[in-house]
XYZ file of C-alpha atoms in Angstrom:
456
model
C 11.877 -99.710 -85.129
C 10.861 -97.124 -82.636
C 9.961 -93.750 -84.352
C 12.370 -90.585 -83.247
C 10.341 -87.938 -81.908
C 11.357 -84.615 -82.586
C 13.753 -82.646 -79.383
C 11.826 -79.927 -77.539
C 12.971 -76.542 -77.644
C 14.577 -76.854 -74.311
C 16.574 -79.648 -75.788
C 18.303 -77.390 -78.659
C 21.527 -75.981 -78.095
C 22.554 -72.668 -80.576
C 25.665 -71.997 -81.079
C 26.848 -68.940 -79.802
C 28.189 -67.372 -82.882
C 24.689 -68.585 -84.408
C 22.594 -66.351 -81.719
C 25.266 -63.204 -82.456
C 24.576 -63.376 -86.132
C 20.885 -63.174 -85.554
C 20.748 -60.715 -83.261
C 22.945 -59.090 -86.075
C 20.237 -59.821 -89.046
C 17.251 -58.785 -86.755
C 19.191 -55.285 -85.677
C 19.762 -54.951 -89.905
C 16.028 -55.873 -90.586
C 15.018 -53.157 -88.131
C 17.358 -50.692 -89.349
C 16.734 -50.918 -92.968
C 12.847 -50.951 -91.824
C 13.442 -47.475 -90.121
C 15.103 -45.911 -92.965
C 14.526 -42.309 -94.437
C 12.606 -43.658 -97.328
C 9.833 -45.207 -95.144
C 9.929 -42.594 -92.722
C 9.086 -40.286 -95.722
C 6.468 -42.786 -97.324
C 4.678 -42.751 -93.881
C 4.792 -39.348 -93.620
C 2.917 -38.656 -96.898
C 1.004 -42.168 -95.949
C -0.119 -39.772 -92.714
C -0.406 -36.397 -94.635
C -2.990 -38.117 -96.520
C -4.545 -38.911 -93.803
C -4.719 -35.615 -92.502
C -6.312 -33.870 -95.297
C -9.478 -36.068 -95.397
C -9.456 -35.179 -91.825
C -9.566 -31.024 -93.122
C -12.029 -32.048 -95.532
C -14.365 -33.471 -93.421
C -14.263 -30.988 -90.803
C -13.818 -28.108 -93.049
C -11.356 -26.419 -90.379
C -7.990 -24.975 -90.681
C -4.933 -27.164 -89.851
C -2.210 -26.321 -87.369
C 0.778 -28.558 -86.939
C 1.900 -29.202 -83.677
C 5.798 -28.760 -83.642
C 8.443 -30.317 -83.251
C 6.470 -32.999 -85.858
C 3.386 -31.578 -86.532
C 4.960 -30.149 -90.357
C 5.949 -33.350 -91.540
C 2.253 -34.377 -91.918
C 0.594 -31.486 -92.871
C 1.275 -30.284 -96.387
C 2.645 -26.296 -96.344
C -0.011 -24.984 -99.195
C -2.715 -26.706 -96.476
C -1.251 -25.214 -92.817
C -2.601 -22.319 -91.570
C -0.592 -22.330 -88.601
C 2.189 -23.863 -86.012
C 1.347 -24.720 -82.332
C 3.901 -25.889 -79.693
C 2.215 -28.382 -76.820
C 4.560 -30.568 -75.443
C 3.538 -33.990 -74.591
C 6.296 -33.543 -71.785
C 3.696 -31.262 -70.165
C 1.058 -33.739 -70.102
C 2.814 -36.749 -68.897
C 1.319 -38.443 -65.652
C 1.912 -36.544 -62.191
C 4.043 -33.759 -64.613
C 0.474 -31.902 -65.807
C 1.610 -28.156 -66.396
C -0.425 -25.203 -68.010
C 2.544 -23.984 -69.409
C 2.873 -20.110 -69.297
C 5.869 -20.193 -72.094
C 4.002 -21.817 -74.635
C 0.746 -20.426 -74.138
C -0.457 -20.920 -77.882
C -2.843 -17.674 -77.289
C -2.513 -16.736 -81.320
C -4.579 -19.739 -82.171
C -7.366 -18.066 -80.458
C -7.813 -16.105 -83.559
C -8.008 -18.900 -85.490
C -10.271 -20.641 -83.654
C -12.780 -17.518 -83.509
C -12.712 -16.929 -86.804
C -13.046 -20.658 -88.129
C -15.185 -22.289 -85.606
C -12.389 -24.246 -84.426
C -8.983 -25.964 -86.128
C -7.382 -29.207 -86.300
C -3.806 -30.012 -84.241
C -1.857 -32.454 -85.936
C 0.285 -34.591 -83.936
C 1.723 -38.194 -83.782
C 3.583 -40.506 -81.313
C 5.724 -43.585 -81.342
C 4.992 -47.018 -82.286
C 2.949 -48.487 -79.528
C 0.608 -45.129 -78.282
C -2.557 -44.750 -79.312
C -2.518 -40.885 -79.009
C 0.192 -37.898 -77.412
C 0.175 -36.884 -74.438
C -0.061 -33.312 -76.258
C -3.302 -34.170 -77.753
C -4.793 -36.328 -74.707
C -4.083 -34.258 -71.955
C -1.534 -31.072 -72.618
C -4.195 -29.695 -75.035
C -7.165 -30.286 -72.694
C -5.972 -28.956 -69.618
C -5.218 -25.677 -71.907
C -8.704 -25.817 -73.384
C -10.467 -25.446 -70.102
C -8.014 -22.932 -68.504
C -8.737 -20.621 -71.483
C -12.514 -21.276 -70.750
C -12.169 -20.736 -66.786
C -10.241 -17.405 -67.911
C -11.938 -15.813 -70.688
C -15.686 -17.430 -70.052
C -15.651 -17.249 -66.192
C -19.314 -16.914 -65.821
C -20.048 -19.848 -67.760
C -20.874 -23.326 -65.758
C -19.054 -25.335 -68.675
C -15.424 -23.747 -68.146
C -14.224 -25.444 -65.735
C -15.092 -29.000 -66.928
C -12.366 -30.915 -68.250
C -12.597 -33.397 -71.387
C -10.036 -35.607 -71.693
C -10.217 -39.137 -74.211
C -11.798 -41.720 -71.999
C -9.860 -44.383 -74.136
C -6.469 -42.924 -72.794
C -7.093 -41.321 -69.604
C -7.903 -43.295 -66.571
C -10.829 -41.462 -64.596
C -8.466 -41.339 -61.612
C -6.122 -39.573 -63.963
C -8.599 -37.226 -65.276
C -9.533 -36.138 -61.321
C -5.956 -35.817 -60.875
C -5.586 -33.457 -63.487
C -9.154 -31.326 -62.719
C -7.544 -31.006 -59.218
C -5.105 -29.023 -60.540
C -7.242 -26.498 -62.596
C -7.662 -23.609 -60.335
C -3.611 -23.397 -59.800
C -3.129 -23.363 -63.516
C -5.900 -20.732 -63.530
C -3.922 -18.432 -61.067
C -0.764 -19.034 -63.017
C -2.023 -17.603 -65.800
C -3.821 -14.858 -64.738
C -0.375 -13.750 -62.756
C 0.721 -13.114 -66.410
C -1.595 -10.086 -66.532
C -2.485 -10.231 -70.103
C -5.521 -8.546 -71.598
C -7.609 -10.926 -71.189
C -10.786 -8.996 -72.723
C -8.708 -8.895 -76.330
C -7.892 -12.340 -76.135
C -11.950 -13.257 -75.032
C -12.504 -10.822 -78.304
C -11.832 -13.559 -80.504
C -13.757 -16.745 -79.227
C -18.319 -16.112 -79.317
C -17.718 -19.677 -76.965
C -15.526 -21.803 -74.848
C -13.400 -24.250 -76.928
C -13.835 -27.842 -76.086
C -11.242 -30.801 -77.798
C -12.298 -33.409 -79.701
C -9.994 -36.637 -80.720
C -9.838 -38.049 -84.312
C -7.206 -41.102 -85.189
C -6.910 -43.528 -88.133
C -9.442 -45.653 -86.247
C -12.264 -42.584 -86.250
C -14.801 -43.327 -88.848
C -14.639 -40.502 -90.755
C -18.159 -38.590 -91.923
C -18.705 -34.973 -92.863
C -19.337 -32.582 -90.244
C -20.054 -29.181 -90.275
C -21.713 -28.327 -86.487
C -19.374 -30.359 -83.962
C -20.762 -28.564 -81.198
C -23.498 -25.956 -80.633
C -21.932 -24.596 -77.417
C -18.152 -24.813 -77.681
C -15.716 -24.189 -80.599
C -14.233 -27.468 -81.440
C -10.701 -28.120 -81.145
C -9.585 -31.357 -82.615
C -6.626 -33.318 -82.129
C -5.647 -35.042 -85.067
C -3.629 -38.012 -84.157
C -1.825 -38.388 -87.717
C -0.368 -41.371 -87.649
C -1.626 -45.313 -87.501
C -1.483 -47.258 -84.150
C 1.262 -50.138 -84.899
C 1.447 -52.500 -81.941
C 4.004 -54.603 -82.522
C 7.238 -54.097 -84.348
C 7.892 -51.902 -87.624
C 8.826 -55.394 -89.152
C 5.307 -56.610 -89.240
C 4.158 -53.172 -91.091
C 5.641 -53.241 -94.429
C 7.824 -50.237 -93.989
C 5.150 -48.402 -92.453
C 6.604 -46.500 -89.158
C 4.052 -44.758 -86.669
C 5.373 -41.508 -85.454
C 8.169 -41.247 -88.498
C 8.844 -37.663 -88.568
C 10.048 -37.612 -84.908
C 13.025 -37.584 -83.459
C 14.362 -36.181 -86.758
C 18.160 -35.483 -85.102
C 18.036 -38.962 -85.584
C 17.539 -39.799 -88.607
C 17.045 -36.922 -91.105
C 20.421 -35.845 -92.033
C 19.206 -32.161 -91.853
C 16.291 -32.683 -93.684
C 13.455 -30.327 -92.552
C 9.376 -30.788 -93.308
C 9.965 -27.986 -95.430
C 12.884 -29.069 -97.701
C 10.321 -32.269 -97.764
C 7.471 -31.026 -99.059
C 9.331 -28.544 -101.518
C 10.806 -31.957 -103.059
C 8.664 -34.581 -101.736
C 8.764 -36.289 -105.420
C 12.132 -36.242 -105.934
C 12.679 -37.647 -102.289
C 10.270 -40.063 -102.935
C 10.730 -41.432 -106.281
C 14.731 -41.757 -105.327
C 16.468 -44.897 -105.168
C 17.192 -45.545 -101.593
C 21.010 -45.776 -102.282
C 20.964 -42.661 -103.290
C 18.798 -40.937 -100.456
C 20.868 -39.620 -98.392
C 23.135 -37.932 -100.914
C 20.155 -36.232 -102.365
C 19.177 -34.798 -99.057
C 22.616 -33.418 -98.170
C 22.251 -31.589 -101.616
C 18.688 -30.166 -100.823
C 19.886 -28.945 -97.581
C 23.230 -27.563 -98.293
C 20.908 -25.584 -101.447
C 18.604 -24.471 -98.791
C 21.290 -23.259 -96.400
C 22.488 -21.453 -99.655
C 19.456 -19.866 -100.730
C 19.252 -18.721 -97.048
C 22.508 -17.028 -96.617
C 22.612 -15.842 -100.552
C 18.944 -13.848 -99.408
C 20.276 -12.050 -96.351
C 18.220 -12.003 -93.209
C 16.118 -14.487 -93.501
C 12.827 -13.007 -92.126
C 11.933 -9.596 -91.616
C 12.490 -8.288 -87.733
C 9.092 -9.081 -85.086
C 8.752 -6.446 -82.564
C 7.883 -8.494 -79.028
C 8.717 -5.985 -76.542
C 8.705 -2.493 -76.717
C 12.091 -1.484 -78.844
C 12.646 -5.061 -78.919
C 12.804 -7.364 -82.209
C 13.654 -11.093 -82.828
C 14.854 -12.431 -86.402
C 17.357 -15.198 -87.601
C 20.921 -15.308 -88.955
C 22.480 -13.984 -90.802
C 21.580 -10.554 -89.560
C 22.011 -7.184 -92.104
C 23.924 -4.417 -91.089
C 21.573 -2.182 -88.618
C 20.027 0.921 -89.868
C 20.542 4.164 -88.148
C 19.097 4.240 -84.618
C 19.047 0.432 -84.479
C 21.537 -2.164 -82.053
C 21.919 -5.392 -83.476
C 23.415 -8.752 -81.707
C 23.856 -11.699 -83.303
C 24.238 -15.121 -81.693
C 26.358 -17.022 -83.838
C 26.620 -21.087 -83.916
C 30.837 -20.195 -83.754
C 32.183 -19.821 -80.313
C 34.134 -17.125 -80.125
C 35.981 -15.074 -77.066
C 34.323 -12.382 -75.606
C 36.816 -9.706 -76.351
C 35.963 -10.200 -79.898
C 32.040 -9.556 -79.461
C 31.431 -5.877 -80.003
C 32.022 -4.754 -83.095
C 30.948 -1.090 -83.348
C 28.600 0.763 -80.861
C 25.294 -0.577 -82.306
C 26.714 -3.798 -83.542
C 27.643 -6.980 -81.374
C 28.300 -10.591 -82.489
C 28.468 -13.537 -79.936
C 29.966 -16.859 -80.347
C 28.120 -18.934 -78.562
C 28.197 -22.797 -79.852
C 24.824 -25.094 -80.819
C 22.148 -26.061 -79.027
C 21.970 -27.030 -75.173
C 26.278 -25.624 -75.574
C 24.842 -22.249 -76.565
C 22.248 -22.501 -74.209
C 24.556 -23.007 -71.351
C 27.354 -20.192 -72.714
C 24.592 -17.420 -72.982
C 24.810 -17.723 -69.326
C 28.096 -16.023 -69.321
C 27.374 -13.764 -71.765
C 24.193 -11.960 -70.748
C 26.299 -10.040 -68.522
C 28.232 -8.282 -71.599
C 24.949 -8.042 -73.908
C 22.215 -6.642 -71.732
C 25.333 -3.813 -70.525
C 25.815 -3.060 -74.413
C 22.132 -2.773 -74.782
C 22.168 -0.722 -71.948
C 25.059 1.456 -73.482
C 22.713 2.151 -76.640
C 19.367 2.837 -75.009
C 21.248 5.650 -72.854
C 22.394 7.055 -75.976
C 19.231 6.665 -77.964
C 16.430 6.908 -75.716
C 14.462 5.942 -78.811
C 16.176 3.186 -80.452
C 15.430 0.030 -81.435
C 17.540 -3.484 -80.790
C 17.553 -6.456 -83.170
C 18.492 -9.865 -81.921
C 19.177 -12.407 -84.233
C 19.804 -16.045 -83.714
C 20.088 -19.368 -86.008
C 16.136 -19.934 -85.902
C 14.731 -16.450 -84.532
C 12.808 -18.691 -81.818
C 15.732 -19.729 -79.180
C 18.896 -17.915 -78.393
C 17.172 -14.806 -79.668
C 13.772 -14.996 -77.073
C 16.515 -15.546 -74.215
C 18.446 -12.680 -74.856
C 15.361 -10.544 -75.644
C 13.791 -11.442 -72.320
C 17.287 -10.969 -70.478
C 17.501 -7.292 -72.391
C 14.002 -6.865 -71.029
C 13.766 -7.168 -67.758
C 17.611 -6.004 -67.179
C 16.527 -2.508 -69.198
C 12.904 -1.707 -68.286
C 10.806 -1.681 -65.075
C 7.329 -3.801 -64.603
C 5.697 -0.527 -66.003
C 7.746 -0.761 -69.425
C 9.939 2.551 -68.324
C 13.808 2.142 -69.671
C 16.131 2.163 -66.428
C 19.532 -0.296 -66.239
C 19.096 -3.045 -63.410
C 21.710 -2.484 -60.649
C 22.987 -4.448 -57.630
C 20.152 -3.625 -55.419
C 17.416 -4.312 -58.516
C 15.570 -7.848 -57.468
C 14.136 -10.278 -59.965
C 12.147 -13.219 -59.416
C 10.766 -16.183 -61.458
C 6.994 -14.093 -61.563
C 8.567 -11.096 -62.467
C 10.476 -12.774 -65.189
C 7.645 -14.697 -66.201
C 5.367 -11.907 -66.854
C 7.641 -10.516 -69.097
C 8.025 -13.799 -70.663
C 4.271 -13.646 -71.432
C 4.592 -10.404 -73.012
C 6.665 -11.688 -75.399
C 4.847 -15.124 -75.911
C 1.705 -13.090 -77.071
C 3.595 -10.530 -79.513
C 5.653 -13.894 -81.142
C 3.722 -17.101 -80.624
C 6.574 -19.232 -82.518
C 9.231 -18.345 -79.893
C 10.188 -21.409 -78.461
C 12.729 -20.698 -76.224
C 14.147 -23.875 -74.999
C 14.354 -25.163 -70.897
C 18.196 -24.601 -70.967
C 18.058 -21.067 -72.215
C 15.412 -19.611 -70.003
C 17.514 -21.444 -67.108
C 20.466 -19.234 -68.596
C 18.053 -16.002 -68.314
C 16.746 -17.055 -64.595
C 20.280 -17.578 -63.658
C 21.715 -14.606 -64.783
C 18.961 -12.239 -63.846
C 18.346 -13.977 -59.805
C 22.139 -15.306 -59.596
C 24.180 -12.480 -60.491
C 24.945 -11.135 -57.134
């Protein structure tokens, strides 16, 4: 009897209902794989990671945000940084002069250096924040502050990630970024004050053997970028819950949860049945929200133009000689927005909404503004939004250049007055350097240029 050989693959036939149920189980298997309980176990997985790095380099950590917190432990941070990846992605290279990062300078002078954390999604072996963003702004700060040295301009980018043609590409572009930031006209002398050398970057992963160092370089002050997480190049299903990158995207996936409300509970969150996860984090962040509004204004007022201050919501009542306005997550109608001489409260929605609707309502704030610096030559205005960083930096910038002349003298824009992106962005940079955590998003300062080069 002739033996039956077994059918080839071409030869079997599924069943369609059989090929939707596994695409079913496989979608299941990936989501229960990308959960918030490995998401958090990776980030602590990372964290650790991260503080070997600090102890082997004996230099201060700064997180690089959005992510940067969720792998660097608060008690261990020294500070926040905010390179975007988006401004080092191939033929988009930017110096950007609205996150120019200049406090870290300080740092870095008075460390020898610091370590960027960072991370990326499954697949990458590094960010483009840490591979290129961070590079291009290392030698720009050289070119600027150490002019007369022949190191400045060279660029160092990770040979394992940028091509050579790349890297040219980018080195092309130097001398623009160069004249982009010197058209901010900051003092550049205070900010060379800091640094006794250029900076130069240096790129550490979970593949870097790890040694101590003390000297990384005679001649430069090292920055190193700290890729946090673990390279996975296949799927999260092969990695035993591990996920590479897990604290990004967190509107995805975190129910509210900050890297703060983490690492104040990171036990309980971690030692909590899974089932129970995500009731456990609506708790933590509704007591958070609590705690917040129960303490009043959540930080004290930061001065980043003159008679101008940032803070976030909710915003106390203003002392004497003092304008508040408050941008409030509530739409509300215009008509309803002043609500005494010195006090005005503006609906204006979430995120890229309320981005969108301070368009409309820059009009009515910078002419209230107006009303109170007339009467008191001397005052002060507060604007609040819900992080301090956003809403807040647009109208402050708006406020700025609507109320007060290149030279910093009060005066109310009129018809005639003309604005243009420079103008605006030099005042931008004045407020960059007094409050390096403003992070005023695309949409907003698209409101501001809109409002201020539109309006007639």
């Amino acid at each position: 009897m002739a033996q039956a050989t077994a059918p080839g693959l071409s030869e079997i036939i599924f069943p369609t209902a059989a090929n939707h149920n596994f695409s079913h189980i496989l979608t299941d298997l990936k989501r229960s794989n990308l959960s918030i309980a490995n998401r958090l176990r990776s980030c602590q997985h990372d964290a650790d990671f991260v503080k070997e790095v600090a102890a082997c380099y004996g230099r201060p950590l700064v997180a690089n945000e959005r992510c940067g917190s969720w792998y660097v432990r608060p008690e261990e941070k020294a500070a926040s940084a905010y390179f975007k990846s988006t401004d080092g992605h191939t033929n988009a290279w930017k110096f950007s002069t609205r996150r120019l990062n200049l406090h870290l300078l300080e740092v870095i002078g008075k460390h020898d250096g610091c370590i960027i954390v960072d991370s990326t999604r499954r697949g990458k072996r590094m960010p483009d924040a840490l591979s290129k963003t961070i590079p291009v702004w290392c030698t720009v700060i050289n070119m600027a502050l150490f002019p007369d040295d022949p190191s400045s301009p060279t660029l160092h980018t990770p040979p394992n990630v940028v091509s050579p043609s790349e890297h040219s590409q980018i080195a092309a572009l130097l001398p623009s970024f160069l004249t982009s930031l010197k058209a901010l006209n900051l003092d550049l002398p205070s900010l060379r004050a800091h640094l006794s050398r250029p900076l130069r970057p240096f790129w550490v992963t979970q593949e870097t053997a790890l040694s101590p160092v003390d000297v990384v370089f005679e001649s430069h002050h090292p920055v190193i970028c700290c890729t946090s997480s673990r390279r996975v190049a296949g799927t999260e299903l092969s990695e035993a819950g591990y996920i590479q990158g897990a604290g990004d995207d967190t509107e995805n996936w975190a129910l509210g949860l900050t890297a703060e409300i983490f690492w104040s509970h990171a036990d309980r969150l971690l030692s909590c049945p899974e089932a129970d996860l995500p009731d456990l984090v609506a708790s933590l962040v509704a007591e958070r929200k609590h705690q917040q509004h129960a303490a009043g204004s959540g930080t004290p007022p930061k001065q980043v133009a003159p008679r101008i201050f940032v803070t976030t919501l909710p915003l106390d009542e203003a002392a004497a000689g003092t304008c508040s306005v408050a941008l409030a997550q509530d739409v509300t109608q215009g008509e309803t927005w002043v609500k005494s001489p010195t006090r005005m409260e503006v609906g204006l929605g979430k995120h890229k909404v309320a981005s969108r609707n301070l368009r409309q309502a820059l009009s009515d704030i910078c002419a209230f503004v107006a009303r109170f610096w007339e009467a008191h030559p001397e005052g002060e205005v507060v604007f609040a939004c819900e992080t301090g960083k956003d809403l807040s930096i647009g109208a402050a910038l708006a406020a700025y250049c609507w109320c007060f002349d290149k030279e910093g003298k009060f005066r109310v824009a009129t018809p005639s007055t003309f604005f243009n992106k420079d103008m605006i962005r030099v005042k931008l940079g004045t407020i960059m350097t007094a409050c390096p955590e403003a992070n005023a998003s695309r949409a907003t300062l698209q409101s501001v240029n809109s409002f201020l080069m539109d309006r007639r």
